GROMACS .gro file of C-alpha atoms in nm:
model
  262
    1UNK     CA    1   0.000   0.000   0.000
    2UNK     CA    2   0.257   0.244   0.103
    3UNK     CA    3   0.456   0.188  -0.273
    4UNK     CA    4   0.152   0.232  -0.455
    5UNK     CA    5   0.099   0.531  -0.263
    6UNK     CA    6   0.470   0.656  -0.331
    7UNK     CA    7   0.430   0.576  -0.703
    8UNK     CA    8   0.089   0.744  -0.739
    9UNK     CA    9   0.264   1.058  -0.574
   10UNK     CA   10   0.567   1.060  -0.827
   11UNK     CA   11   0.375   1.034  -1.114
   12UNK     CA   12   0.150   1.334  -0.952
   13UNK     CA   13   0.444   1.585  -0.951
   14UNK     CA   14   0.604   1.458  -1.322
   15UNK     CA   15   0.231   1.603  -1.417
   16UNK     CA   16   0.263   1.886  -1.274
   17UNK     CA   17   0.617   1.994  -1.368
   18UNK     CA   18   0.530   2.143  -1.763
   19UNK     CA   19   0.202   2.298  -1.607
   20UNK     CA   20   0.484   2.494  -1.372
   21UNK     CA   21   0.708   2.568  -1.638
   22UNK     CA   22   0.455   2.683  -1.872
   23UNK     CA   23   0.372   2.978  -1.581
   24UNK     CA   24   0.758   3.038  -1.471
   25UNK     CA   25   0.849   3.242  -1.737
   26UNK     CA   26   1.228   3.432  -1.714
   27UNK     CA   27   1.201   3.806  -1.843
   28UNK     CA   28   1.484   3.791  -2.091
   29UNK     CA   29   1.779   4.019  -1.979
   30UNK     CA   30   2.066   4.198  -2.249
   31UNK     CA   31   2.376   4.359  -2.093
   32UNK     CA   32   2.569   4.576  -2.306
   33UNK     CA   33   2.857   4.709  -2.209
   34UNK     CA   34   3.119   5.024  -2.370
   35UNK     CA   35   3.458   4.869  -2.414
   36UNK     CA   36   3.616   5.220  -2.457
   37UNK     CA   37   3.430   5.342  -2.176
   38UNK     CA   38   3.483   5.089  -1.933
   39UNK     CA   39   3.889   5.009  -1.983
   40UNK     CA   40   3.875   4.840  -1.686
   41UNK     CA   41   4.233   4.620  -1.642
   42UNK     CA   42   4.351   4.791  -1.991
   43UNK     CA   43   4.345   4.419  -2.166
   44UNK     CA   44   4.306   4.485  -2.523
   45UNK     CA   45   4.589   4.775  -2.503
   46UNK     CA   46   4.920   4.719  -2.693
   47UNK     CA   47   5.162   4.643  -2.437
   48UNK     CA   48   5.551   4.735  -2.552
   49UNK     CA   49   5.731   4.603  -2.265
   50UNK     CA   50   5.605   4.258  -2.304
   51UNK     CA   51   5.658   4.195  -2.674
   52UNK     CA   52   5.779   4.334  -2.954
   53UNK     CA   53   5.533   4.206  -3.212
   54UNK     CA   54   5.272   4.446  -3.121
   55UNK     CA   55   5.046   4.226  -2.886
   56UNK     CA   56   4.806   4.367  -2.609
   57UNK     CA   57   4.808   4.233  -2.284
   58UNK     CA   58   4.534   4.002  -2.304
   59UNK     CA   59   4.776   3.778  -2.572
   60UNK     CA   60   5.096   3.795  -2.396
   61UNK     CA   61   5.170   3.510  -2.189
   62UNK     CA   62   5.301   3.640  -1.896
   63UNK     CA   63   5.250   3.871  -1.575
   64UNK     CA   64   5.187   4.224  -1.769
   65UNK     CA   65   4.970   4.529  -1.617
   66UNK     CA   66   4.922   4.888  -1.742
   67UNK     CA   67   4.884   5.197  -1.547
   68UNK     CA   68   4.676   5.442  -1.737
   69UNK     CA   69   4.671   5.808  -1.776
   70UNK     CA   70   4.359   5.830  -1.657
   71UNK     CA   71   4.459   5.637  -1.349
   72UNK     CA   72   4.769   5.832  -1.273
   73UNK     CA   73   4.547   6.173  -1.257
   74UNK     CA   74   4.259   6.049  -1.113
   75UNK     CA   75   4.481   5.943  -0.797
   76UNK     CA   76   4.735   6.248  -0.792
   77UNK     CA   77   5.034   6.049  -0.845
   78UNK     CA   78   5.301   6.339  -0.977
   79UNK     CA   79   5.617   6.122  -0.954
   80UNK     CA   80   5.678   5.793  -1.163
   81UNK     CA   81   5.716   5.590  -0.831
   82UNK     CA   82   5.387   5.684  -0.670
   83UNK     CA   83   5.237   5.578  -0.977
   84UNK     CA   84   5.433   5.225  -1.057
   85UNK     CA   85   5.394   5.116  -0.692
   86UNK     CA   86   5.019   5.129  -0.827
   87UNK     CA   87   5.053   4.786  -1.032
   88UNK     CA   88   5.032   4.510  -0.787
   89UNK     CA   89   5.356   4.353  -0.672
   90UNK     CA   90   5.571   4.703  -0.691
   91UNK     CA   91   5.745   4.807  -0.357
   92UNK     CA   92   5.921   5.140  -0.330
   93UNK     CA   93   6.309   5.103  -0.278
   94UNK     CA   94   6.393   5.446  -0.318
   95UNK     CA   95   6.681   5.691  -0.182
   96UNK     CA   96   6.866   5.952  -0.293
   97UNK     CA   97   7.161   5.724  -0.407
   98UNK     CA   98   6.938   5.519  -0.630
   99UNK     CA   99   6.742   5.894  -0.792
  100UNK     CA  100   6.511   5.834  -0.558
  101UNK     CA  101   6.296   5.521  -0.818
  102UNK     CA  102   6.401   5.210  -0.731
  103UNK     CA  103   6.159   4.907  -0.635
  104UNK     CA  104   6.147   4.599  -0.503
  105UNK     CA  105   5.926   4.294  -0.724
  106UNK     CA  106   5.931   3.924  -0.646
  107UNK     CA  107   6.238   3.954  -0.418
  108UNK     CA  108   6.466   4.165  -0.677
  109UNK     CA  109   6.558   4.502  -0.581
  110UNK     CA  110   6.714   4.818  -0.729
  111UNK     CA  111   6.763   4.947  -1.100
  112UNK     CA  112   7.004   4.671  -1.136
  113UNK     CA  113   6.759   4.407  -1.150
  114UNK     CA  114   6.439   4.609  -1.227
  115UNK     CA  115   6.505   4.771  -1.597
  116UNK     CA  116   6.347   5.082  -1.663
  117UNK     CA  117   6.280   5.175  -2.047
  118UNK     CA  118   6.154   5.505  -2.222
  119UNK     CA  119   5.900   5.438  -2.504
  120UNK     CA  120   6.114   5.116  -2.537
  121UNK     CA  121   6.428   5.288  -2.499
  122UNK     CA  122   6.658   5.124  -2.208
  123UNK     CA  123   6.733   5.409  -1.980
  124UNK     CA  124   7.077   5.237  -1.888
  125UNK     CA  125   7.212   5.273  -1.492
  126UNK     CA  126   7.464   5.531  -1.436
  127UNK     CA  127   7.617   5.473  -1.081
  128UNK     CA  128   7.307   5.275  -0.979
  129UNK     CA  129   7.141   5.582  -1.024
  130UNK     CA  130   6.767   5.641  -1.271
  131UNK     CA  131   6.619   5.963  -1.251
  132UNK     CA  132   6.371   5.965  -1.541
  133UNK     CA  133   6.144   6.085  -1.578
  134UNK     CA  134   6.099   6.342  -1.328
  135UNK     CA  135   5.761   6.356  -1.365
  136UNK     CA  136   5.424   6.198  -1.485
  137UNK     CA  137   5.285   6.487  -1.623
  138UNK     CA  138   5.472   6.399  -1.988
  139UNK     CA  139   5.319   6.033  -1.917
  140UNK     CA  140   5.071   5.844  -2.110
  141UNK     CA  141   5.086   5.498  -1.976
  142UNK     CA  142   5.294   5.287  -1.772
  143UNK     CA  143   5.338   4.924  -1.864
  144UNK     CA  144   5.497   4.689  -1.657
  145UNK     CA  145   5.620   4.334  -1.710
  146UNK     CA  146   5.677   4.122  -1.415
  147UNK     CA  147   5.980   3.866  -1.407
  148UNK     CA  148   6.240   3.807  -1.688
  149UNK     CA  149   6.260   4.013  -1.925
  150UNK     CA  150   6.584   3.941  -2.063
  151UNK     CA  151   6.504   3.834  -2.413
  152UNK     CA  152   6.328   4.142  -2.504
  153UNK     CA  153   6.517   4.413  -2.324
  154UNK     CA  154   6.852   4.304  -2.249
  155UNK     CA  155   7.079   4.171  -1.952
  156UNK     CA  156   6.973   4.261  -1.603
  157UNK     CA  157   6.614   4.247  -1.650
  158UNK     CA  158   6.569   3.981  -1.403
  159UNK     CA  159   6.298   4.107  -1.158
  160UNK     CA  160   6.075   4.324  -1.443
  161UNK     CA  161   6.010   4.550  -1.655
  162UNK     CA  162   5.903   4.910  -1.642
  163UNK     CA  163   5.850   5.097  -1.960
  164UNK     CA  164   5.686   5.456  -1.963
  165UNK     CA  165   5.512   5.551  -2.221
  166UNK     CA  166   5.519   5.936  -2.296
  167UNK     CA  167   5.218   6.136  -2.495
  168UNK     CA  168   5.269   6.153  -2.851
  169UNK     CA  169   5.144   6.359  -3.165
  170UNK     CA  170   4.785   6.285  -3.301
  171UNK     CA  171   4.623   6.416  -3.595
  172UNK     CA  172   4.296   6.292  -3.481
  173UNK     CA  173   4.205   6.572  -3.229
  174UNK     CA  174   4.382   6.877  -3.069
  175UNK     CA  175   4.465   6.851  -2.681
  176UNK     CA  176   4.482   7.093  -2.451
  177UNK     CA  177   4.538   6.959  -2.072
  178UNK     CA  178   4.595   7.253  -1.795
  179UNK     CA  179   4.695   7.147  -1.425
  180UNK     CA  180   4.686   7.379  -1.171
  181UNK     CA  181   4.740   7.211  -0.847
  182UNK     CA  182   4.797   7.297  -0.469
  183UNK     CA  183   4.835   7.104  -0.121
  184UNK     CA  184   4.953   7.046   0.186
  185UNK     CA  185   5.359   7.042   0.259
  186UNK     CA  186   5.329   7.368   0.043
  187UNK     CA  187   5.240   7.197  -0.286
  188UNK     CA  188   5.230   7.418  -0.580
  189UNK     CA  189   5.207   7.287  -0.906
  190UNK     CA  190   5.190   7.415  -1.279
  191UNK     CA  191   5.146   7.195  -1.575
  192UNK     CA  192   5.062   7.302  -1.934
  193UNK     CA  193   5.024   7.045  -2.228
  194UNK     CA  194   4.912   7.104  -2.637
  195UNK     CA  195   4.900   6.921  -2.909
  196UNK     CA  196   4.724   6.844  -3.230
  197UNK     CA  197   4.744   6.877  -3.631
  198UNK     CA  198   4.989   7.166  -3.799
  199UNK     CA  199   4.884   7.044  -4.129
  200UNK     CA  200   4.786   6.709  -4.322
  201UNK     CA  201   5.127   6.567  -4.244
  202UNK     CA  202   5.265   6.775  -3.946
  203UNK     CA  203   5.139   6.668  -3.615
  204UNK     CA  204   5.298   6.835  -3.263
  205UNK     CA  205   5.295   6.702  -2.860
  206UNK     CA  206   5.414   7.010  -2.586
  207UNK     CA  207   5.405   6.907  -2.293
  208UNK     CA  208   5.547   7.150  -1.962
  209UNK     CA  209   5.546   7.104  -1.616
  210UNK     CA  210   5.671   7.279  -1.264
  211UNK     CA  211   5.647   7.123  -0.948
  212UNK     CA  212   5.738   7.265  -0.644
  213UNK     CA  213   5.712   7.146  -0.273
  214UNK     CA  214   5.800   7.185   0.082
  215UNK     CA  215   5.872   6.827   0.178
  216UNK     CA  216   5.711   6.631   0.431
  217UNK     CA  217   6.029   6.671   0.702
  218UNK     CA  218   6.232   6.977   0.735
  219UNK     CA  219   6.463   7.151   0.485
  220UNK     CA  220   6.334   6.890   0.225
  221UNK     CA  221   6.204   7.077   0.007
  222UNK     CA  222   6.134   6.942  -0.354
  223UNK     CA  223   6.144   7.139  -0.710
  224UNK     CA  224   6.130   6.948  -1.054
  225UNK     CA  225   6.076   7.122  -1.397
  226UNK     CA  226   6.044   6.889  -1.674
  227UNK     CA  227   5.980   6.963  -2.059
  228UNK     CA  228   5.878   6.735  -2.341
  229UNK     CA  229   5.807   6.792  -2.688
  230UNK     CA  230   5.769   6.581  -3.016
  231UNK     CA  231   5.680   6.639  -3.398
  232UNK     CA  232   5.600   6.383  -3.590
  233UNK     CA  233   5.607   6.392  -3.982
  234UNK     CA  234   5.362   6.121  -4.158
  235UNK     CA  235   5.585   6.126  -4.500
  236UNK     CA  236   5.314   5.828  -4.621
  237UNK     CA  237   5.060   5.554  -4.471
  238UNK     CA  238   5.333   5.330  -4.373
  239UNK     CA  239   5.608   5.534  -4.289
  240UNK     CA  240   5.596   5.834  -3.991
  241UNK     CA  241   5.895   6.036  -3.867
  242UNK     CA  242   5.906   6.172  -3.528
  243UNK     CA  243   6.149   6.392  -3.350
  244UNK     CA  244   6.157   6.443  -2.974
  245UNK     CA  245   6.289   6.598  -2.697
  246UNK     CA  246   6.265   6.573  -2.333
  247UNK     CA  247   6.446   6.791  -2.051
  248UNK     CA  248   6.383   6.757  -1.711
  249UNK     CA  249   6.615   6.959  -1.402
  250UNK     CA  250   6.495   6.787  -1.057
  251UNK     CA  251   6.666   6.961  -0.663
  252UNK     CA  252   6.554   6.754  -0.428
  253UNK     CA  253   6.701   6.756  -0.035
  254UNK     CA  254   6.933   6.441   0.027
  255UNK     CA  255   6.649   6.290   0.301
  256UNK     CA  256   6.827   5.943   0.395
  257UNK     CA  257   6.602   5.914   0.730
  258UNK     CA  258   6.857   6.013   0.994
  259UNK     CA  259   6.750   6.384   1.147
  260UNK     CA  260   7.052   6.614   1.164
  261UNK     CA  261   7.080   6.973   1.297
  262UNK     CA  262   7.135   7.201   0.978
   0.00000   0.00000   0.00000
């Protein structure tokens, strides 16, 4: 009695499952989302310091990040450390002996292990010392590539590699970025950039920036002026010429941590 009971019961609720679908009916729901807009981790960018063959991150197999522009300004980072120690993994390292941008990643330390490049350019270590760039203001992008990078960039890069990425001529639209900044420790800052189309063929990036500072400890006080500017010459479709230039004149107190009397 109790089986027939069980198998009347079963056959009750296979009944009465399409009768329950047929009522449970799902609004259908379309996401869309602006890839432009929403950059999110920078995936899809072209990433320079982790291959040569024009891949973005999202292809390169290996541990590659990319600190935008948009980041670096939104969180008021004015000096290329404050802004690398952004990509997960960086540690600062600096003193004054080392230009005051070393880091530390996965256990390496110093320039000596940690290459820095310059639109792909190898800024090579004089005296253990790197000192550009000064400043971020000049800075489009900052890609990093974590571990070896000896293949692509040389000898030495053992712990990673940090290529900056500075703003370059366009002919699509003309730029004009003004920074006028102040803060505490006596922060006063001045930064002027312009850019755009001379002509069909002509296209010109200024970019100009003084930064000035008290220090946060006494007689530490900071000023940096840094100057970039490019022209690039599109002689045909495949073939563009560009000429640049970049200055920068950093005085910066000797800080090493130990408080002296003048």
């Amino acid at each position: 009695m109790k089986n027939t009971r069980r198998l009347l019961l079963g056959s009750g609720l296979l009944l009465c499952a399409p009768v329950f679908a047929e009522h449970l009916q799902l609004e259908e729901m379309s996401v869309v989302a602006d890839s432009e807009k929403a950059a999110g981790l920078s995936l899809y960018e072209h990433h320079q310091a982790g291959s040569r063959l024009g891949l973005s991150a999202m292809d390169i197999p290996a541990s590659v990040a990319i600190v935008s522009g948009e980041d670096i300004a939104e969180k008021g980072d004015f000096s290329g450390l404050s802004a690398l120690t952004r990509a997960a993994g960086f540690a600062a390292n600096a003193s004054p002996g080392n230009g005051g941008s070393a880091t530390s990643v996965r256990g390496f330390a110093g320039h000596s292990s940690v290459v820095s490049t310059y639109d792909g350019n190898r800024l090579y270590v004089g005296s253990g010392t790197v000192s550009f760039p000064a400043d971020t203001w000049a800075i489009d992008r900052i890609e990093v590539l974590r571990g070896p990078g000896s293949v692509i960039h040389g000898v030495g890069a053992i712990g990673a590699t940090v290529n900056y990425v500075p703003k370059k001529p366009r002919f699509e639209q003309s730029q004009r970025e003004l920074d006028i900044s102040a803060g505490s420790f006596g922060l006063r800052r001045f930064a002027l950039g312009l850019g755009g189309a001379a002509n069909e063929r002509l296209a010109y990036r200024v970019d100009a920036v003084d930064h000035r500072s008290n220090g946060y400890v006494d007689r530490a006080d900071e000023r940096r002026q840094a100057l970039a500017a490019s022209v690039l010459f599109q002689a045909s479709e495949r073939l563009g010429l560009q000429f640049a230039v970049d200055v920068a004149d950093t005085d910066a107190a000797p800080y090493w941590g130990t408080p002296l009397v003048n």
